[in-house]
PDB file of C-alpha atoms and ligand atoms in Angstrom:
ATOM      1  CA  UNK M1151       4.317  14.138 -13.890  1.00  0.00           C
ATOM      2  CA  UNK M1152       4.943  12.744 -17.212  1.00  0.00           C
ATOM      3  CA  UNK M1153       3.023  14.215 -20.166  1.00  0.00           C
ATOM      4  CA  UNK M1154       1.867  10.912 -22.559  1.00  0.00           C
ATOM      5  CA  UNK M1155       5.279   9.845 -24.639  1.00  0.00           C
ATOM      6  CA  UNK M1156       7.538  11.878 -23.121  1.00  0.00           C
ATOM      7  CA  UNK M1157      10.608  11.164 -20.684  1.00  0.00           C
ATOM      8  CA  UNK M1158      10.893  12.874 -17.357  1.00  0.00           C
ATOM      9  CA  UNK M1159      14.098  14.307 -16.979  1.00  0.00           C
ATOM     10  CA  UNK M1160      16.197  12.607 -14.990  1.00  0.00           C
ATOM     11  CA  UNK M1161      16.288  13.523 -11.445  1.00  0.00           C
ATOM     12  CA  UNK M1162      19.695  13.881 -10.532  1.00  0.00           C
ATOM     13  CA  UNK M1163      20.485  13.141  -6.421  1.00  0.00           C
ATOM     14  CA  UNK M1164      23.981  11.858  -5.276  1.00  0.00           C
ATOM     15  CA  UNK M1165      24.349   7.891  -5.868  1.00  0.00           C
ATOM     16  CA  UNK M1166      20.518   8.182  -6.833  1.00  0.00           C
ATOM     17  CA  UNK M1167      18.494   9.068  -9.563  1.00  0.00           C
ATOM     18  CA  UNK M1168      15.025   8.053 -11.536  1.00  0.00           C
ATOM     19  CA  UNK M1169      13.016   8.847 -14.228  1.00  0.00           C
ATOM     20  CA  UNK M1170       9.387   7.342 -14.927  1.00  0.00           C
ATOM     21  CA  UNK M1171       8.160   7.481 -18.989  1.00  0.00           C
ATOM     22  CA  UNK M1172       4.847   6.895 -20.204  1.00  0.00           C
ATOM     23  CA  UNK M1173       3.434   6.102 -23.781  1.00  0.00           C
ATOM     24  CA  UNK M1174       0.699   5.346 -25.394  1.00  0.00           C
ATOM     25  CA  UNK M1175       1.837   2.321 -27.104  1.00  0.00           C
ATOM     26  CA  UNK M1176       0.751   1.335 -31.117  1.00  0.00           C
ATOM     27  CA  UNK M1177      -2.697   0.831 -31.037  1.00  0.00           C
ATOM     28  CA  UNK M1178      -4.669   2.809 -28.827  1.00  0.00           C
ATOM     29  CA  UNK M1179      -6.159   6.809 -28.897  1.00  0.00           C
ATOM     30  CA  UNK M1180      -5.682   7.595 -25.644  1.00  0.00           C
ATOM     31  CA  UNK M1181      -3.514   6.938 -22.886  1.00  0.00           C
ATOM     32  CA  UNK M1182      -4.727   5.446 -19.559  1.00  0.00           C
ATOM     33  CA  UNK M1183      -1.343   5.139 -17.712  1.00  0.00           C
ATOM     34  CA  UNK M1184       0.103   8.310 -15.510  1.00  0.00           C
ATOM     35  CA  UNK M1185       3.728   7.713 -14.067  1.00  0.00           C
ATOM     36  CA  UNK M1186       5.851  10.399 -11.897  1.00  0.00           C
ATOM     37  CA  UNK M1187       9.055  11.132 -10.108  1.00  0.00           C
ATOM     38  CA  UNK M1188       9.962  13.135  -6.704  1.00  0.00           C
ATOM     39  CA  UNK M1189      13.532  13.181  -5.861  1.00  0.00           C
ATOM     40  CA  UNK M1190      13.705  14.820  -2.083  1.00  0.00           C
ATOM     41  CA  UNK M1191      16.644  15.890  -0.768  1.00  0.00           C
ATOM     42  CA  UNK M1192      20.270  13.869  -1.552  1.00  0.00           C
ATOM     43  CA  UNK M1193      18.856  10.466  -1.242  1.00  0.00           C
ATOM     44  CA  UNK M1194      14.888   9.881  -1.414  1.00  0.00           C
ATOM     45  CA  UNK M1195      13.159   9.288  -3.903  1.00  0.00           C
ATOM     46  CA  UNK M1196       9.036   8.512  -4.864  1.00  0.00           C
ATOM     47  CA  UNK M1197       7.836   6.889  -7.901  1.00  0.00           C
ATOM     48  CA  UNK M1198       4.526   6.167  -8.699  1.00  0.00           C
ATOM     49  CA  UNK M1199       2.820   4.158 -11.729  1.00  0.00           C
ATOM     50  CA  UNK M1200      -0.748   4.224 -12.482  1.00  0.00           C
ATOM     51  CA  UNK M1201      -2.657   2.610 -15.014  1.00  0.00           C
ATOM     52  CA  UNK M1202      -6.774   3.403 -15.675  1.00  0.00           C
ATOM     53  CA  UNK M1203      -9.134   0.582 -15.590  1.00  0.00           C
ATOM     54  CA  UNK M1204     -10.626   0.750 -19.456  1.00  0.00           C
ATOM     55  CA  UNK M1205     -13.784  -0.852 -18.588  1.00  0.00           C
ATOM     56  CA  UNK M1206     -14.745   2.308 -16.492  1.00  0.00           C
ATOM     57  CA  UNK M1207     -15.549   5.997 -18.300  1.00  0.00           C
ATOM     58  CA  UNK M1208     -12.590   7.667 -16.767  1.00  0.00           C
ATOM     59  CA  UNK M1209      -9.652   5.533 -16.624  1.00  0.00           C
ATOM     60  CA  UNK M1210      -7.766   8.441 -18.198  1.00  0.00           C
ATOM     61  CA  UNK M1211      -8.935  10.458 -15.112  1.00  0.00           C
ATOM     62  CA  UNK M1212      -8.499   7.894 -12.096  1.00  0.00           C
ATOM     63  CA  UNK M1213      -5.143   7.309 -13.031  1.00  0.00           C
ATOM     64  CA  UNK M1214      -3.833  10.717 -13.307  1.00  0.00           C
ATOM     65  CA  UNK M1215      -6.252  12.398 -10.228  1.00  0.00           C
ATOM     66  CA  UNK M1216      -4.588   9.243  -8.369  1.00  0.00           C
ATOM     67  CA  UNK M1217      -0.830  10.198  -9.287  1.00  0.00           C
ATOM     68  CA  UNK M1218      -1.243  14.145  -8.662  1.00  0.00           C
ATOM     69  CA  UNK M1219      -3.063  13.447  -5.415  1.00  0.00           C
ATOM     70  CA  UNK M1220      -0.911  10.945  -3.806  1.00  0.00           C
ATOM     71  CA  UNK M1221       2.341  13.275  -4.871  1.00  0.00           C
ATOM     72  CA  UNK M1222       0.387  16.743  -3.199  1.00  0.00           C
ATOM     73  CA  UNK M1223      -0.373  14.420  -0.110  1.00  0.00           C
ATOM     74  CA  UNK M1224       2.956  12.398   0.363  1.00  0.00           C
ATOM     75  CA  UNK M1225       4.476  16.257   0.316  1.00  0.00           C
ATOM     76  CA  UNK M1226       1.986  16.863   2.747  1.00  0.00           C
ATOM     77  CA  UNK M1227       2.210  14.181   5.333  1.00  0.00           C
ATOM     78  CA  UNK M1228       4.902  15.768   8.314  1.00  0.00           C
ATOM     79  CA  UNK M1229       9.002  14.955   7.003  1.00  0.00           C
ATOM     80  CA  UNK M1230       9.263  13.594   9.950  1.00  0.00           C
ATOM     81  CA  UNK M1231       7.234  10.425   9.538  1.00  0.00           C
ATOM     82  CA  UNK M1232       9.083   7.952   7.596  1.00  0.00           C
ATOM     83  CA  UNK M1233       9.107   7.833   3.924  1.00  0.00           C
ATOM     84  CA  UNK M1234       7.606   4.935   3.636  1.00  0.00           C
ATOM     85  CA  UNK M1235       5.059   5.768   6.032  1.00  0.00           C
ATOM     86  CA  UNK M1236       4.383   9.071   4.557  1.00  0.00           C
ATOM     87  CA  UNK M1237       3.725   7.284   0.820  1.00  0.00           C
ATOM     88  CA  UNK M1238       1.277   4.363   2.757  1.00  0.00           C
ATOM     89  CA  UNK M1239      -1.086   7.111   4.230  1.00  0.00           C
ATOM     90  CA  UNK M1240      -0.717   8.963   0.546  1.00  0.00           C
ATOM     91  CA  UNK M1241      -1.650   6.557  -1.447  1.00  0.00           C
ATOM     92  CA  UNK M1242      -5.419   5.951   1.076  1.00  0.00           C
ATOM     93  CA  UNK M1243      -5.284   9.597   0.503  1.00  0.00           C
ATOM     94  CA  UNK M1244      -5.332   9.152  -3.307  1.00  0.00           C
ATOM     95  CA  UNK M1245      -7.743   6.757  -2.957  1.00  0.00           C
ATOM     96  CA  UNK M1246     -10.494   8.908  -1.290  1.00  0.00           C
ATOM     97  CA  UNK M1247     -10.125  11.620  -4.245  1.00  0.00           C
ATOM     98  CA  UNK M1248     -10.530   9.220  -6.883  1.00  0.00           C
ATOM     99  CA  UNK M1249     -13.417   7.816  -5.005  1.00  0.00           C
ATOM    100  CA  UNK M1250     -14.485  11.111  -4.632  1.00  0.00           C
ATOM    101  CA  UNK M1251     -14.536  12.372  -7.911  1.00  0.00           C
ATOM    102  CA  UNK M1252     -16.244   8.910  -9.103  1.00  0.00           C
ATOM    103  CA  UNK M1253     -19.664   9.476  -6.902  1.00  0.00           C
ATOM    104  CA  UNK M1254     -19.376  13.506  -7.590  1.00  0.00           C
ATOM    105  CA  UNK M1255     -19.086  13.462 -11.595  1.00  0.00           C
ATOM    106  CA  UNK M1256     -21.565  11.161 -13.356  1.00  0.00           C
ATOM    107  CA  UNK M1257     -19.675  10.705 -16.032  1.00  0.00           C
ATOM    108  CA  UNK M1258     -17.096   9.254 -14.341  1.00  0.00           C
ATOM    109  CA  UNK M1259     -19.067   6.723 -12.295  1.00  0.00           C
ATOM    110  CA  UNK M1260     -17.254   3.254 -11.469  1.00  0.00           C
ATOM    111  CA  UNK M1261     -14.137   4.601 -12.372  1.00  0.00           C
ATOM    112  CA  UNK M1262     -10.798   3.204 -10.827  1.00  0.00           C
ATOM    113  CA  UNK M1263      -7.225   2.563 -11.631  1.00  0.00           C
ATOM    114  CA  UNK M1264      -3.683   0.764 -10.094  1.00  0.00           C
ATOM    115  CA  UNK M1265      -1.532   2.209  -8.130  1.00  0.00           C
ATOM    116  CA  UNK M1266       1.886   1.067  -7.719  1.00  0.00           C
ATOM    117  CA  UNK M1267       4.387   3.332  -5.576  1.00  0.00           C
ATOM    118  CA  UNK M1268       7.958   3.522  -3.530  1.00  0.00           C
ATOM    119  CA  UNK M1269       9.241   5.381  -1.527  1.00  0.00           C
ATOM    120  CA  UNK M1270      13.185   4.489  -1.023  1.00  0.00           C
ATOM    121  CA  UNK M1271      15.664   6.655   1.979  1.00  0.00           C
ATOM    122  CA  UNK M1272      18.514   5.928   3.397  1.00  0.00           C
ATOM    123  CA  UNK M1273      18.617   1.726   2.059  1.00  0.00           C
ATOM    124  CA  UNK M1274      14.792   1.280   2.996  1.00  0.00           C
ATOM    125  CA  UNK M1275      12.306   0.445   0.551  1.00  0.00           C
ATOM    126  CA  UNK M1276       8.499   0.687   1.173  1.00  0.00           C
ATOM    127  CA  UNK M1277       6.302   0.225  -1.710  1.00  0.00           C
ATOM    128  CA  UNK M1278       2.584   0.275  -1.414  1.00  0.00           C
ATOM    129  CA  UNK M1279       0.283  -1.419  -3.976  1.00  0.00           C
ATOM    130  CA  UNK M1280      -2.913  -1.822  -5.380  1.00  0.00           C
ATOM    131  CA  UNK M1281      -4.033  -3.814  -8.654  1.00  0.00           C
ATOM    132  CA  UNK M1282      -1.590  -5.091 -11.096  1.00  0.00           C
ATOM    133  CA  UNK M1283       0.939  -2.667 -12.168  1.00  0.00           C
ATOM    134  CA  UNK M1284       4.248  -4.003 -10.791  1.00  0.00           C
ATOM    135  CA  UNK M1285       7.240  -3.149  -9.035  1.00  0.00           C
ATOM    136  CA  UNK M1286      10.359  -5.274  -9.598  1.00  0.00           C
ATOM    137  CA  UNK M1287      13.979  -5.405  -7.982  1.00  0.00           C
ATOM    138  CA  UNK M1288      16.991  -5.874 -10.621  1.00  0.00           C
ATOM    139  CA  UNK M1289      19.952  -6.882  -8.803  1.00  0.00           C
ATOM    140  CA  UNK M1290      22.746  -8.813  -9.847  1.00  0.00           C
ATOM    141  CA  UNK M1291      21.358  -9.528 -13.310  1.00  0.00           C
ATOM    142  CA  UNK M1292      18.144 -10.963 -12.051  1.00  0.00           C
ATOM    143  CA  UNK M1293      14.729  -9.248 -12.256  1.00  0.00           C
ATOM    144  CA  UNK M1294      12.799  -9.931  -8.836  1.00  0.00           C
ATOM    145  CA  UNK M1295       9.041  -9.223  -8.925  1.00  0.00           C
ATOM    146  CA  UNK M1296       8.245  -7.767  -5.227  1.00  0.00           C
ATOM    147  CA  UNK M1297       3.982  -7.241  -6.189  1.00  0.00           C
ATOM    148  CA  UNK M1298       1.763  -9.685  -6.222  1.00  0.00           C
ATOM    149  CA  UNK M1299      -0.905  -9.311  -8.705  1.00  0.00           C
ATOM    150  CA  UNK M1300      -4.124  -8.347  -8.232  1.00  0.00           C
ATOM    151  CA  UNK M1301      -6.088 -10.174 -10.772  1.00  0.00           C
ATOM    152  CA  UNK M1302      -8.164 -13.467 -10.775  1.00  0.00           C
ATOM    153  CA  UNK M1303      -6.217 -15.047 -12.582  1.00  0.00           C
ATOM    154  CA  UNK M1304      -2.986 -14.837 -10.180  1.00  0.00           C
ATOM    155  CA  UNK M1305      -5.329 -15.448  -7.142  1.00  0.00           C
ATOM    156  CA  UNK M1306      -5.978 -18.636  -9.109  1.00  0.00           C
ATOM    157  CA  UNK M1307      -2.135 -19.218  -9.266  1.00  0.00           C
ATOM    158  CA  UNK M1308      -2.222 -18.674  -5.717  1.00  0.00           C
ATOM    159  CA  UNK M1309      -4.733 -21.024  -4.519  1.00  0.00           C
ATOM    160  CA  UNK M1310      -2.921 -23.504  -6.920  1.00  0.00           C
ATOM    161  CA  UNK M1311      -5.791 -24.284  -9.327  1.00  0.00           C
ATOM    162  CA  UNK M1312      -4.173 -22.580 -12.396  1.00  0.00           C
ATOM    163  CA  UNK M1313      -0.544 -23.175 -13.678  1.00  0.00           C
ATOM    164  CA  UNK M1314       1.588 -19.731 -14.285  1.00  0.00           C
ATOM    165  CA  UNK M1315       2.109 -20.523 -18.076  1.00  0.00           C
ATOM    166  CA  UNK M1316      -1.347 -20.938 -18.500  1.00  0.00           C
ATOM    167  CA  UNK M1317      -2.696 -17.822 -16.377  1.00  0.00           C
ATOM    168  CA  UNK M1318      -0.348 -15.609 -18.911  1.00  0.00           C
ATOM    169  CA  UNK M1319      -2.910 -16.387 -21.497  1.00  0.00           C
ATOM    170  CA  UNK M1320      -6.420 -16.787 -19.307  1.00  0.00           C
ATOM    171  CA  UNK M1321      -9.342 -14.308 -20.344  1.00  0.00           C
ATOM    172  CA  UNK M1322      -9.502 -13.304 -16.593  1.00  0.00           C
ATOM    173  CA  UNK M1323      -5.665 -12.248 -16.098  1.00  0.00           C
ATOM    174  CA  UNK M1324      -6.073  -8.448 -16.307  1.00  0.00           C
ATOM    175  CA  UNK M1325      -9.647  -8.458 -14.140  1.00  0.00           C
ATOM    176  CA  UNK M1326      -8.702  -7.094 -11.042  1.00  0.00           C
ATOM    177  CA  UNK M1327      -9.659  -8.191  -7.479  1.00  0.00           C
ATOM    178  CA  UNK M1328      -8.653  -4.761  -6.003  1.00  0.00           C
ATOM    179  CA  UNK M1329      -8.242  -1.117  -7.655  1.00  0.00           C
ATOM    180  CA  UNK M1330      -7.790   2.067  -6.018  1.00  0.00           C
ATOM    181  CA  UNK M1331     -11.111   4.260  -6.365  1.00  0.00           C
ATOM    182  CA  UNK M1332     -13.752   1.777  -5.991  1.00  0.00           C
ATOM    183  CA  UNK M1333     -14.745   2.098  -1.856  1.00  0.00           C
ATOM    184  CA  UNK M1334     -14.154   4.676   0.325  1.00  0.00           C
ATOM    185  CA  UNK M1335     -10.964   2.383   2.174  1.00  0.00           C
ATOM    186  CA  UNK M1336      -8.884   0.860  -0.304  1.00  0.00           C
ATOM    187  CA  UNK M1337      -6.924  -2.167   1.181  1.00  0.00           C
ATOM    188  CA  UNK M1338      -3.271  -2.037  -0.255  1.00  0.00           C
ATOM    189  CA  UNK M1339       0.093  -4.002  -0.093  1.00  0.00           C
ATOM    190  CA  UNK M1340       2.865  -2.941   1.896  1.00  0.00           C
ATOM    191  CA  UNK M1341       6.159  -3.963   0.719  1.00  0.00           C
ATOM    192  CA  UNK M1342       9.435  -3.466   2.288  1.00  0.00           C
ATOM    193  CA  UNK M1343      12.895  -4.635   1.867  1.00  0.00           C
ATOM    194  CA  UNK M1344      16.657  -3.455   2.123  1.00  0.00           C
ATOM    195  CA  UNK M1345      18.281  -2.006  -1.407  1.00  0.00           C
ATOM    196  CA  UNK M1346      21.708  -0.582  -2.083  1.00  0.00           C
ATOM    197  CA  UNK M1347      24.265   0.436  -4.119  1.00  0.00           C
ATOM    198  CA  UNK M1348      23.870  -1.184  -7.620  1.00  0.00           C
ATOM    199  CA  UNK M1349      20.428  -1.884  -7.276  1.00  0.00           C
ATOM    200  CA  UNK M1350      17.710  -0.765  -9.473  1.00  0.00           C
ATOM    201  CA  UNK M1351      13.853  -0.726  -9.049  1.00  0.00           C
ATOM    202  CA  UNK M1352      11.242  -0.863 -11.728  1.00  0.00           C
ATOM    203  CA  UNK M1353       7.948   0.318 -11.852  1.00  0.00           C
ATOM    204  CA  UNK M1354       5.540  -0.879 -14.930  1.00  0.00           C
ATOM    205  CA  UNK M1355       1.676  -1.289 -16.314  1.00  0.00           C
ATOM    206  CA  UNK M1356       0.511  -4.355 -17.782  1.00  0.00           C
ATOM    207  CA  UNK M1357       1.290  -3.238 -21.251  1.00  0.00           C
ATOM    208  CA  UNK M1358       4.825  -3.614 -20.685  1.00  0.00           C
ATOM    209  CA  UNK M1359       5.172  -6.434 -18.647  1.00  0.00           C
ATOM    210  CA  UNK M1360       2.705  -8.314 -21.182  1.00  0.00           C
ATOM    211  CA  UNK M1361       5.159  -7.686 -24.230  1.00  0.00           C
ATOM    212  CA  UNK M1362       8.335  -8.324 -22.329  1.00  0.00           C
ATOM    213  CA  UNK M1363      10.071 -11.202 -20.953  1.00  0.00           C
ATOM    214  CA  UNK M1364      11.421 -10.399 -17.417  1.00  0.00           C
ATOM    215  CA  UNK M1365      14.828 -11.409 -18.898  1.00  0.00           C
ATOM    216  CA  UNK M1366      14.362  -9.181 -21.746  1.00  0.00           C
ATOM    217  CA  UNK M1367      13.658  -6.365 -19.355  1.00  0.00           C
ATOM    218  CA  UNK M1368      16.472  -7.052 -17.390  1.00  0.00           C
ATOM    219  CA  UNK M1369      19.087  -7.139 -20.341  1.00  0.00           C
ATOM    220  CA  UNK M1370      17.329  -3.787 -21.439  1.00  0.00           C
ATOM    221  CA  UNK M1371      18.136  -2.014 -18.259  1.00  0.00           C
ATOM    222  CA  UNK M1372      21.558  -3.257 -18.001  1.00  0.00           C
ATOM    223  CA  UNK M1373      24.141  -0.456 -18.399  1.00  0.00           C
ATOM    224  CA  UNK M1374      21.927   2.526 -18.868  1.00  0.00           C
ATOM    225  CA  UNK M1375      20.731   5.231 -16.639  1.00  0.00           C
ATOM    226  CA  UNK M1376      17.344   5.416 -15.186  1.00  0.00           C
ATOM    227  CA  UNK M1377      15.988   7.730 -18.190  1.00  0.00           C
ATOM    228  CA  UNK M1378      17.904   5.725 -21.103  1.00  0.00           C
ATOM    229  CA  UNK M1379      16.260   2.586 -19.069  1.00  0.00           C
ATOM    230  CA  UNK M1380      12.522   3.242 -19.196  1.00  0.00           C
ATOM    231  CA  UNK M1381      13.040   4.718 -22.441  1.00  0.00           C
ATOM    232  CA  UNK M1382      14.447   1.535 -24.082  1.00  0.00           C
ATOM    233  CA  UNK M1383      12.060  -0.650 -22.539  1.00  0.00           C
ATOM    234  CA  UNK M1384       8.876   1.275 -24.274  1.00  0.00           C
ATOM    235  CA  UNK M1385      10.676   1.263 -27.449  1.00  0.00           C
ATOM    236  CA  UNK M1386      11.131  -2.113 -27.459  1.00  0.00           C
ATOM    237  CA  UNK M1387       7.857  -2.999 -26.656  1.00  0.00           C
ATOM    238  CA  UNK M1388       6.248  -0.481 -29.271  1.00  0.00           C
ATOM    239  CA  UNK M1389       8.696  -2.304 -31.689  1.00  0.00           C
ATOM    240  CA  UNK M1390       6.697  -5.553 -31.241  1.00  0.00           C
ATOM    241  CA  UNK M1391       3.810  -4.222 -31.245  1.00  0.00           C
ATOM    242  CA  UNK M1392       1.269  -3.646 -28.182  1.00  0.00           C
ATOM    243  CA  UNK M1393      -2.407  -3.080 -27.558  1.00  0.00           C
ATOM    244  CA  UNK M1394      -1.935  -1.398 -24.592  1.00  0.00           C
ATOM    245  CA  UNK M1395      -0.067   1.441 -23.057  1.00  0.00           C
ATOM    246  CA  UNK M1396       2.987   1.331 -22.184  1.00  0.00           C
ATOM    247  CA  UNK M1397       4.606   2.505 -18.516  1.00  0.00           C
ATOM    248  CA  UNK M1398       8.143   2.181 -16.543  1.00  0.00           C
ATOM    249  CA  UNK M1399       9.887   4.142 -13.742  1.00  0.00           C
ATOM    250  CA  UNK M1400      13.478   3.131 -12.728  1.00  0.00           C
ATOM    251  CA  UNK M1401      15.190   4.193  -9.901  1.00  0.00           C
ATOM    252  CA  UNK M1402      18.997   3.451  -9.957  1.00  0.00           C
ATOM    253  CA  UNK M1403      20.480   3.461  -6.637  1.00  0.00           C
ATOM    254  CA  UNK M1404      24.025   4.530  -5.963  1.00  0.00           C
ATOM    255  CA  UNK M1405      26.054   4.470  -2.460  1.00  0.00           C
ATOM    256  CA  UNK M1406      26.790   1.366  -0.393  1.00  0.00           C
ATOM    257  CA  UNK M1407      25.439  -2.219  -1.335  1.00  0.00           C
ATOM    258  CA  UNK M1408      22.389  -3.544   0.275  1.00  0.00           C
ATOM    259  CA  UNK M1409      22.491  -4.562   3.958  1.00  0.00           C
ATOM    260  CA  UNK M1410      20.756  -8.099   4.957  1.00  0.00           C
ATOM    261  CA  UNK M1411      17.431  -8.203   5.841  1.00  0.00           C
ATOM    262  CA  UNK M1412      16.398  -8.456   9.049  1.00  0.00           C
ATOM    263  CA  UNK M1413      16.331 -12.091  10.804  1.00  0.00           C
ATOM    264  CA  UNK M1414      12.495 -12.846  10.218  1.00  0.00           C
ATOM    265  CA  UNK M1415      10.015 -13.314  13.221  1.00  0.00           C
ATOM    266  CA  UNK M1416       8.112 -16.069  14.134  1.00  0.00           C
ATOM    267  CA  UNK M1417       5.324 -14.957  12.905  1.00  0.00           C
ATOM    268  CA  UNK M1418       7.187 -14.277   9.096  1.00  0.00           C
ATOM    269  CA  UNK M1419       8.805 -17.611   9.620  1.00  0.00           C
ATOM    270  CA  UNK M1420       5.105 -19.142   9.787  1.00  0.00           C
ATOM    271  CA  UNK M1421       3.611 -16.974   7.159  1.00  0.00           C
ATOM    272  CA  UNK M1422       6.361 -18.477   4.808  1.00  0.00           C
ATOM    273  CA  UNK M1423       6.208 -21.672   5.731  1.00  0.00           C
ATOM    274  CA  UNK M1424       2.513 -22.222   4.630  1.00  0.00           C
ATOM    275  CA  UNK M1425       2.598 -19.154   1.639  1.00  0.00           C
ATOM    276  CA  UNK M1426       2.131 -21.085  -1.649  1.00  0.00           C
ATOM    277  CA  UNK M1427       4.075 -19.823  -4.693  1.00  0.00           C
ATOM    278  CA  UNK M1428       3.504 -16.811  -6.460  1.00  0.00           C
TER     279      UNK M1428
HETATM  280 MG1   MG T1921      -2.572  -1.584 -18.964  1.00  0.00          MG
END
């Protein structure tokens, strides 16, 4: 787990490797965010970003509990589950210790944070999700955002009753309709796709995404390793200036490119058929 303003190392695995930092930006005391890496074997890897909610007393401590608990239970769950399974039963697992701490502790009452993870073996992706860190896909030059955000304000992009230039400046875009710590069963995304060879995954807070263009992210990441990556993209954002903290974890994966996905069902086909953007 990544101490506040300090790079993991990278994690070295054949054709794969990742590296999470965390920092606690230009204007803030503490720092709310928690990140960490798990490389397993020659070709898995875990990520995990968290980032505190501020408006509750421990934001510092939701976000970190929720990172060390969902890495001690995703090394718990049996290796022979899936990856991808193993990380969606982690992160409930997270959830109830957060939860737990929150009624247990008065002081830290109400408290909550994101939770954005993956879990990518052998070409598979699963991320789960929860609140409105965010996990993108850079592939060919092009930064793909595969979260949806939490937040009234994107729900309201959703529904189609608020434009997506507007939302980035709306007083509700950062209060979240889900967070991980609040009830006892936290309901969370599960996202999965094929990746490959070339491919690189992102993992960031707010404070980061907020401060940089998905373009300027992209560019950022181009031609650097995982570790070089998340390290230019907080410097770059503490260069402008930010109020927030600051979080990314990249995973660079190596081997051969990505195979299709698989022909959709019926019941995908229909799903995307009436989805709205965003
Ligand atoms: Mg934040």
């Amino acid at each position: 787990m990544s101490a506040p303003g300090t790079a993991e190392p990278a994690a070295a695995a054949p054709g794969l490797e990742a590296a999470a930092v965390t920092d606690v930006g230009t204007e803030r005391e503490h720092n709310e965010d928690a990140c960490a890496v798990l490389v397993e074997g020659g070709d898995c890897a875990v990520a995990v970003v968290a980032d505190g909610v501020s408006s509750s007393a421990g934001g510092e401590v939701a976000s970190r509990t929720a990172v060390e608990a969902l890495l001690r239970a995703y090394r718990g769950e049996p290796p022979s589950l899936a990856p991808g399974q193993r990380l969606y039963r982690a992160v409930q697992q997270a959830n109830i210790e957060v939860y737990d701490k929150s009624v247990v502790v008065p002081e830290l009452r109400g408290m909550a944070t994101t939770l954005t993870a993956l879990a990518v073996a052998g070409g598979e992706l699963t991320a789960v999700h929860v609140g409105d860190s965010r996990l993108y896909l850079l592939r060919g030059g092009e930064m793909i955002q595969l979260t949806k955000d939490h937040t009234v304000a994107a729900e309201k992009v959703r529904l189609g009753i608020l434009g997506r230039e507007r939302a980035r400046a709306h007083p509700d875009r950062s209060v979240l309709t889900r967070s991980l710590g609040r009830e006892l069963i936290v309901s969370r995304d599960r996202i999965t796709r094929r990746v490959g060879g070339g491919d690189a995954l992102l993992l960031c807070s707010d404070g980061l995404y907020n401060v940089l263009a998905d373009a300027e992210m992209a560019s950022l990441l181009e031609g650097r390793d995982a570790a070089a990556g998340c390290r230019a993209l907080v410097d770059a954002a503490n260069q402008r200036g930010t109020g927030d903290n600051l979080t990314a974890s990249v995973v660079r994966l190596g081997g051969p490119p990505p195979e299709p996905e698989p022909a959709a069902g019926i019941a995908a086909a229909l799903r995307g058929l009436f989805r709205r953007g965003g």
